Amino acid sequence: MDRFLEIKQNLNQVYERIGAAAMRAGRKSDEVKLVVVSKGQPLEVIQAAIAAGAKIFGENYPEEAIEKIQAVDSADITWHMIGHLQSRKAKLVCDHFDWMQSLDSLHLAEKMERLLAERNQPLPVLLEFNVGGEETKSGWLAGEASNWPQLLPEIRQILEFPHLQVHGLMTMPPLTANRDEARIHFKKMVELQKYLRKQFPQSNWAELSMGTSSDYEAAVEEGATFVRIGTSILGPRPDRPLSQLTKLRQV
Ligand SMILES: *Cc1c(COP(=O)(O)O)cnc(C)c1O
């Protein structure tokens, strides 16, 4: 089948499933925003997705993403950074992305705040939490609720940065997790969201970015406001060099 038609059908099916999952949970489908994850995918595939109606793209590697962002060059399309970001690449994200979903350390936050202050430019961000307990995963370790109070001083500092605009939370459960395990992680994120809302009631905790191709319906049922879906819409990612593959497994 034609690649464009295939992507269009996949996209429609994902929208339908998001809508059905939202309805099962008594939510409205427009509460859930779809991030089409285009890491590793060539420009033609992104253009096909745009033609089919995709509006938000998620990328993991800044250099790879910037080429696509510049080639697409459209004000209707927004780009979300969703992968672990080394602080020496913070500038690339501040210059080219619309959202930073994977803010995972105070060090990175300080660097980004400095860069954004120079430009007098705000950037919406999500704080990434690791509720699955995998050591290779990035994000603040938040698998045990008893550890949450220890996270508050760093979060407080980030909330005070004027240019980093915190909108909520993001997580990436372990790849090994099955649907039921993933749901446990999603529920924990909702608990963490409630906890942070109580601790910092003046701040904005509305957004919850969770759920990928393998578990997005459960994520929507549990309260996701962003789902990040790659392969179910764009198909398998093309083979990449081994160095990139090991990186991929870490995100
Ligand atoms: C790759 C990736 C996704 C999408 O995964 P799929 O299985 O292709 O849907 C979502 N979130 C993050 C952080 C990713 O790295």
mmCIF file of C-alpha atoms and ligand atoms in Angstrom:
data_model
loop_
_atom_site.group_PDB
_atom_site.id
_atom_site.type_symbol
_atom_site.label_atom_id
_atom_site.label_comp_id
_atom_site.label_asym_id
_atom_site.label_seq_id
_atom_site.Cartn_x
_atom_site.Cartn_y
_atom_site.Cartn_z
ATOM 1 C CA MET A 1 0.000 0.000 0.000
ATOM 2 C CA ASP A 2 1.011 3.559 -0.614
ATOM 3 C CA ARG A 3 2.988 4.927 2.346
ATOM 4 C CA PHE A 4 0.820 8.020 2.618
ATOM 5 C CA LEU A 5 -2.423 6.015 2.741
ATOM 6 C CA GLU A 6 -0.945 3.650 5.267
ATOM 7 C CA ILE A 7 0.089 6.501 7.568
ATOM 8 C CA LYS A 8 -3.279 8.189 7.153
ATOM 9 C CA GLN A 9 -5.125 4.985 8.095
ATOM 10 C CA ASN A 10 -2.842 4.390 11.065
ATOM 11 C CA LEU A 11 -3.321 7.945 12.244
ATOM 12 C CA ASN A 12 -7.099 7.694 11.989
ATOM 13 C CA GLN A 13 -7.094 4.396 13.836
ATOM 14 C CA VAL A 14 -4.958 5.837 16.632
ATOM 15 C CA TYR A 15 -7.292 8.850 16.935
ATOM 16 C CA GLU A 16 -10.263 6.473 17.130
ATOM 17 C CA ARG A 17 -8.635 4.362 19.812
ATOM 18 C CA ILE A 18 -7.678 7.429 21.817
ATOM 19 C CA GLY A 19 -11.291 8.620 21.558
ATOM 20 C CA ALA A 20 -12.676 5.258 22.655
ATOM 21 C CA ALA A 21 -10.228 5.009 25.575
ATOM 22 C CA ALA A 22 -11.094 8.550 26.665
ATOM 23 C CA MET A 23 -14.794 7.727 26.515
ATOM 24 C CA ARG A 24 -14.322 4.577 28.629
ATOM 25 C CA ALA A 25 -12.723 6.781 31.275
ATOM 26 C CA GLY A 26 -15.404 9.483 31.053
ATOM 27 C CA ARG A 27 -12.946 11.918 29.504
ATOM 28 C CA LYS A 28 -13.227 14.020 26.354
ATOM 29 C CA SER A 29 -10.985 12.978 23.478
ATOM 30 C CA ASP A 30 -9.815 16.565 22.968
ATOM 31 C CA GLU A 31 -8.155 16.363 26.397
ATOM 32 C CA VAL A 32 -5.554 14.096 24.788
ATOM 33 C CA LYS A 33 -2.930 15.487 22.412
ATOM 34 C CA LEU A 34 -1.106 13.164 20.049
ATOM 35 C CA VAL A 35 2.656 13.494 19.654
ATOM 36 C CA VAL A 36 3.783 11.588 16.558
ATOM 37 C CA VAL A 37 7.244 10.248 17.397
ATOM 38 C CA SER A 38 9.397 10.617 14.291
ATOM 39 C CA LYS A 39 12.874 9.760 15.607
ATOM 40 C CA GLY A 40 14.796 7.722 13.055
ATOM 41 C CA GLN A 41 12.207 8.410 10.361
ATOM 42 C CA PRO A 42 13.109 10.224 7.150
ATOM 43 C CA LEU A 43 11.653 13.543 6.085
ATOM 44 C CA GLU A 44 9.283 11.965 3.500
ATOM 45 C CA VAL A 45 7.562 10.009 6.259
ATOM 46 C CA ILE A 46 7.117 13.154 8.343
ATOM 47 C CA GLN A 47 5.714 14.979 5.331
ATOM 48 C CA ALA A 48 3.267 12.143 4.717
ATOM 49 C CA ALA A 49 2.164 12.367 8.358
ATOM 50 C CA ILE A 50 1.685 16.135 8.061
ATOM 51 C CA ALA A 51 -0.390 15.649 4.910
ATOM 52 C CA ALA A 52 -2.479 13.122 6.855
ATOM 53 C CA GLY A 53 -3.130 15.679 9.594
ATOM 54 C CA ALA A 54 -0.374 15.254 12.221
ATOM 55 C CA LYS A 55 0.441 18.498 14.070
ATOM 56 C CA ILE A 56 2.893 17.634 16.853
ATOM 57 C CA PHE A 57 6.124 15.670 16.373
ATOM 58 C CA GLY A 58 8.403 14.187 19.008
ATOM 59 C CA GLU A 59 12.126 13.724 18.442
ATOM 60 C CA ASN A 60 14.897 12.289 20.613
ATOM 61 C CA TYR A 61 18.144 13.508 19.038
ATOM 62 C CA PRO A 62 18.534 17.267 18.535
ATOM 63 C CA GLU A 63 20.867 17.198 15.514
ATOM 64 C CA GLU A 64 18.675 14.734 13.631
ATOM 65 C CA ALA A 65 15.568 16.713 14.540
ATOM 66 C CA ILE A 66 16.883 20.136 13.516
ATOM 67 C CA GLU A 67 17.403 19.029 9.933
ATOM 68 C CA LYS A 68 13.774 17.961 9.771
ATOM 69 C CA ILE A 69 12.470 21.027 11.627
ATOM 70 C CA GLN A 70 14.244 23.319 9.167
ATOM 71 C CA ALA A 71 13.097 21.314 6.158
ATOM 72 C CA VAL A 72 9.451 21.271 7.272
ATOM 73 C CA ASP A 73 9.542 24.962 8.218
ATOM 74 C CA SER A 74 5.861 25.301 9.125
ATOM 75 C CA ALA A 75 4.281 27.388 11.869
ATOM 76 C CA ASP A 76 1.391 24.878 12.117
ATOM 77 C CA ILE A 77 3.704 22.113 13.263
ATOM 78 C CA THR A 78 5.214 21.956 16.749
ATOM 79 C CA TRP A 79 8.252 19.952 17.805
ATOM 80 C CA HIS A 80 8.665 18.336 21.198
ATOM 81 C CA MET A 81 11.971 17.081 22.543
ATOM 82 C CA ILE A 82 11.241 13.751 24.242
ATOM 83 C CA GLY A 83 14.668 12.111 24.621
ATOM 84 C CA HIS A 84 17.405 12.452 27.226
ATOM 85 C CA LEU A 85 19.296 15.674 26.529
ATOM 86 C CA GLN A 86 22.963 16.198 27.355
ATOM 87 C CA SER A 87 23.308 19.681 28.801
ATOM 88 C CA ARG A 88 25.949 20.636 26.213
ATOM 89 C CA LYS A 89 23.180 20.270 23.600
ATOM 90 C CA ALA A 90 20.679 22.391 25.521
ATOM 91 C CA LYS A 91 21.160 25.307 23.132
ATOM 92 C CA LEU A 92 19.962 23.231 20.162
ATOM 93 C CA VAL A 93 16.695 22.537 21.919
ATOM 94 C CA CYS A 94 16.197 26.135 23.125
ATOM 95 C CA ASP A 95 16.776 27.373 19.573
ATOM 96 C CA HIS A 96 14.637 24.908 17.625
ATOM 97 C CA PHE A 97 12.025 23.125 19.723
ATOM 98 C CA ASP A 98 8.608 24.314 20.948
ATOM 99 C CA TRP A 99 8.434 22.046 23.986
ATOM 100 C CA MET A 100 10.905 20.193 26.177
ATOM 101 C CA GLN A 101 9.151 17.103 27.555
ATOM 102 C CA SER A 102 12.191 15.347 28.964
ATOM 103 C CA LEU A 103 13.624 17.773 31.500
ATOM 104 C CA ASP A 104 15.322 15.362 33.879
ATOM 105 C CA SER A 105 17.796 17.232 36.105
ATOM 106 C CA LEU A 106 18.338 20.500 37.921
ATOM 107 C CA HIS A 107 21.667 20.868 36.115
ATOM 108 C CA LEU A 108 19.965 20.760 32.710
ATOM 109 C CA ALA A 109 17.221 23.099 33.932
ATOM 110 C CA GLU A 110 19.803 25.676 35.074
ATOM 111 C CA LYS A 111 21.549 25.538 31.721
ATOM 112 C CA MET A 112 18.303 25.909 29.769
ATOM 113 C CA GLU A 113 17.073 28.735 31.992
ATOM 114 C CA ARG A 114 20.321 30.674 31.373
ATOM 115 C CA LEU A 115 20.033 30.240 27.607
ATOM 116 C CA LEU A 116 16.356 31.199 27.555
ATOM 117 C CA ALA A 117 17.002 34.257 29.731
ATOM 118 C CA GLU A 118 19.608 35.481 27.216
ATOM 119 C CA ARG A 119 16.976 35.245 24.508
ATOM 120 C CA ASN A 120 14.161 36.470 26.749
ATOM 121 C CA GLN A 121 12.236 33.454 25.489
ATOM 122 C CA PRO A 122 9.901 31.171 27.473
ATOM 123 C CA LEU A 123 9.857 27.398 26.885
ATOM 124 C CA PRO A 124 7.099 25.024 28.032
ATOM 125 C CA VAL A 125 8.588 21.982 29.777
ATOM 126 C CA LEU A 126 7.522 18.769 31.463
ATOM 127 C CA LEU A 127 9.481 17.206 34.314
ATOM 128 C CA GLU A 128 10.451 13.608 33.555
ATOM 129 C CA PHE A 129 10.046 11.013 36.286
ATOM 130 C CA ASN A 130 11.256 7.436 36.423
ATOM 131 C CA VAL A 131 8.535 5.483 38.194
ATOM 132 C CA GLY A 132 9.649 2.100 36.802
ATOM 133 C CA GLY A 133 12.870 2.039 38.793
ATOM 134 C CA GLU A 134 15.111 1.116 35.841
ATOM 135 C CA GLU A 135 18.572 2.514 36.465
ATOM 136 C CA THR A 136 19.324 3.200 32.812
ATOM 137 C CA LYS A 137 16.260 5.430 32.468
ATOM 138 C CA SER A 138 16.513 9.152 32.907
ATOM 139 C CA GLY A 139 14.197 11.199 35.078
ATOM 140 C CA TRP A 140 13.902 11.793 38.790
ATOM 141 C CA LEU A 141 13.567 8.461 40.597
ATOM 142 C CA ALA A 142 9.996 8.398 41.838
ATOM 143 C CA GLY A 143 9.030 4.738 42.074
ATOM 144 C CA GLU A 144 8.587 4.933 45.858
ATOM 145 C CA ALA A 145 6.198 7.535 47.225
ATOM 146 C CA SER A 146 8.327 7.660 50.371
ATOM 147 C CA ASN A 147 11.072 9.302 48.262
ATOM 148 C CA TRP A 148 8.894 12.044 46.831
ATOM 149 C CA PRO A 149 9.611 14.606 49.578
ATOM 150 C CA GLN A 150 13.328 14.394 48.719
ATOM 151 C CA LEU A 151 12.564 15.616 45.207
ATOM 152 C CA LEU A 152 10.829 18.792 46.346
ATOM 153 C CA PRO A 153 13.849 21.119 46.841
ATOM 154 C CA GLU A 154 15.053 20.638 43.247
ATOM 155 C CA ILE A 155 11.554 20.920 41.841
ATOM 156 C CA ARG A 156 10.982 24.084 43.852
ATOM 157 C CA GLN A 157 14.090 25.638 42.280
ATOM 158 C CA ILE A 158 12.961 24.720 38.773
ATOM 159 C CA LEU A 159 9.481 26.151 39.377
ATOM 160 C CA GLU A 160 11.098 29.464 40.296
ATOM 161 C CA PHE A 161 12.916 29.789 36.964
ATOM 162 C CA PRO A 162 11.026 32.471 35.032
ATOM 163 C CA HIS A 163 11.677 31.187 31.499
ATOM 164 C CA LEU A 164 11.158 27.469 32.013
ATOM 165 C CA GLN A 165 7.408 27.083 32.166
ATOM 166 C CA VAL A 166 6.505 23.833 33.873
ATOM 167 C CA HIS A 167 3.232 22.392 32.547
ATOM 168 C CA GLY A 168 3.284 18.943 34.126
ATOM 169 C CA LEU A 169 4.938 15.529 34.139
ATOM 170 C CA MET A 170 6.307 12.989 31.666
ATOM 171 C CA THR A 171 7.353 9.350 31.974
ATOM 172 C CA MET A 172 8.651 6.488 29.855
ATOM 173 C CA PRO A 173 7.912 3.112 31.499
ATOM 174 C CA PRO A 174 10.380 0.237 31.023
ATOM 175 C CA LEU A 175 10.207 -1.306 27.540
ATOM 176 C CA THR A 176 9.770 -4.724 29.127
ATOM 177 C CA ALA A 177 6.604 -3.645 30.900
ATOM 178 C CA ASN A 178 3.441 -5.347 29.685
ATOM 179 C CA ARG A 179 0.183 -3.463 29.551
ATOM 180 C CA ASP A 180 -0.789 -4.235 33.143
ATOM 181 C CA GLU A 181 2.625 -3.236 34.470
ATOM 182 C CA ALA A 182 2.519 -0.059 32.436
ATOM 183 C CA ARG A 183 -0.857 0.772 33.952
ATOM 184 C CA ILE A 184 0.637 0.530 37.452
ATOM 185 C CA HIS A 185 3.270 3.086 36.388
ATOM 186 C CA PHE A 186 0.612 5.367 34.898
ATOM 187 C CA LYS A 187 -1.414 5.255 38.112
ATOM 188 C CA LYS A 188 1.702 6.146 40.059
ATOM 189 C CA MET A 189 2.237 9.168 37.811
ATOM 190 C CA VAL A 190 -1.311 10.348 38.545
ATOM 191 C CA GLU A 191 -0.585 9.997 42.278
ATOM 192 C CA LEU A 192 2.635 11.951 41.837
ATOM 193 C CA GLN A 193 0.773 14.632 39.900
ATOM 194 C CA LYS A 194 -1.711 14.977 42.791
ATOM 195 C CA TYR A 195 1.130 15.135 45.284
ATOM 196 C CA LEU A 196 2.952 17.881 43.367
ATOM 197 C CA ARG A 197 -0.270 19.815 42.920
ATOM 198 C CA LYS A 198 -0.740 19.748 46.676
ATOM 199 C CA GLN A 199 2.864 20.757 47.374
ATOM 200 C CA PHE A 200 2.957 23.520 44.745
ATOM 201 C CA PRO A 201 -0.644 24.601 44.219
ATOM 202 C CA GLN A 202 0.354 27.804 42.400
ATOM 203 C CA SER A 203 2.139 25.847 39.666
ATOM 204 C CA ASN A 204 0.700 24.180 36.612
ATOM 205 C CA TRP A 205 0.590 20.375 36.747
ATOM 206 C CA ALA A 206 -2.129 19.905 34.112
ATOM 207 C CA GLU A 207 -0.173 17.917 31.536
ATOM 208 C CA LEU A 208 0.669 14.230 31.857
ATOM 209 C CA SER A 209 2.730 12.809 28.984
ATOM 210 C CA MET A 210 2.680 9.000 29.032
ATOM 211 C CA GLY A 211 1.847 6.087 26.758
ATOM 212 C CA THR A 212 3.527 4.834 23.557
ATOM 213 C CA SER A 213 2.429 2.480 20.765
ATOM 214 C CA SER A 214 2.287 -0.485 23.132
ATOM 215 C CA ASP A 215 0.258 1.057 25.946
ATOM 216 C CA TYR A 216 -1.332 4.380 24.977
ATOM 217 C CA GLU A 217 -4.926 3.253 25.488
ATOM 218 C CA ALA A 218 -4.203 2.363 29.120
ATOM 219 C CA ALA A 219 -2.395 5.707 29.478
ATOM 220 C CA VAL A 220 -5.445 7.593 28.187
ATOM 221 C CA GLU A 221 -7.750 5.650 30.495
ATOM 222 C CA GLU A 222 -5.528 6.622 33.423
ATOM 223 C CA GLY A 223 -5.351 10.321 32.552
ATOM 224 C CA ALA A 224 -2.676 11.052 29.921
ATOM 225 C CA THR A 225 -2.985 14.444 28.211
ATOM 226 C CA PHE A 226 -0.120 13.727 25.781
ATOM 227 C CA VAL A 227 0.505 10.304 24.240
ATOM 228 C CA ARG A 228 3.738 9.765 22.268
ATOM 229 C CA ILE A 229 3.252 7.306 19.436
ATOM 230 C CA GLY A 230 5.780 6.326 16.786
ATOM 231 C CA THR A 231 5.643 2.845 15.235
ATOM 232 C CA SER A 232 1.847 2.427 15.372
ATOM 233 C CA ILE A 233 1.518 5.436 13.064
ATOM 234 C CA LEU A 234 4.719 5.676 11.017
ATOM 235 C CA GLY A 235 5.651 1.980 10.939
ATOM 236 C CA PRO A 236 8.930 0.471 12.135
ATOM 237 C CA ARG A 237 11.901 2.790 12.368
ATOM 238 C CA PRO A 238 14.506 2.174 9.652
ATOM 239 C CA ASP A 239 17.680 0.359 10.719
ATOM 240 C CA ARG A 240 20.207 2.659 12.237
ATOM 241 C CA PRO A 241 23.913 2.319 12.998
ATOM 242 C CA LEU A 242 24.579 0.235 16.105
ATOM 243 C CA SER A 243 25.789 3.220 18.137
ATOM 244 C CA GLN A 244 22.405 4.843 17.606
ATOM 245 C CA LEU A 245 20.579 1.630 18.418
ATOM 246 C CA THR A 246 22.128 1.361 21.865
ATOM 247 C CA LYS A 247 21.176 4.976 22.445
ATOM 248 C CA LEU A 248 17.637 4.208 21.337
ATOM 249 C CA ARG A 249 17.275 1.480 23.938
ATOM 250 C CA GLN A 250 18.272 3.889 26.663
ATOM 251 C CA VAL A 251 15.587 6.460 25.990
HETATM 252 C C1 LIG B 1 10.505 6.186 20.800
HETATM 253 C C2 LIG B 1 9.743 6.858 21.884
HETATM 254 C C3 LIG B 1 8.350 6.842 21.903
HETATM 255 C C4 LIG B 1 7.484 6.128 20.849
HETATM 256 O O1 LIG B 1 7.645 4.761 20.898
HETATM 257 P P1 LIG B 1 6.790 3.833 19.866
HETATM 258 O O2 LIG B 1 6.901 2.501 20.473
HETATM 259 O O3 LIG B 1 7.436 3.949 18.539
HETATM 260 O O4 LIG B 1 5.405 4.341 19.874
HETATM 261 C C5 LIG B 1 7.706 7.549 22.914
HETATM 262 N N1 LIG B 1 8.385 8.200 23.867
HETATM 263 C C6 LIG B 1 9.728 8.223 23.888
HETATM 264 C C7 LIG B 1 10.426 8.981 24.962
HETATM 265 C C8 LIG B 1 10.445 7.544 22.908
HETATM 266 O O5 LIG B 1 11.781 7.564 22.957
#
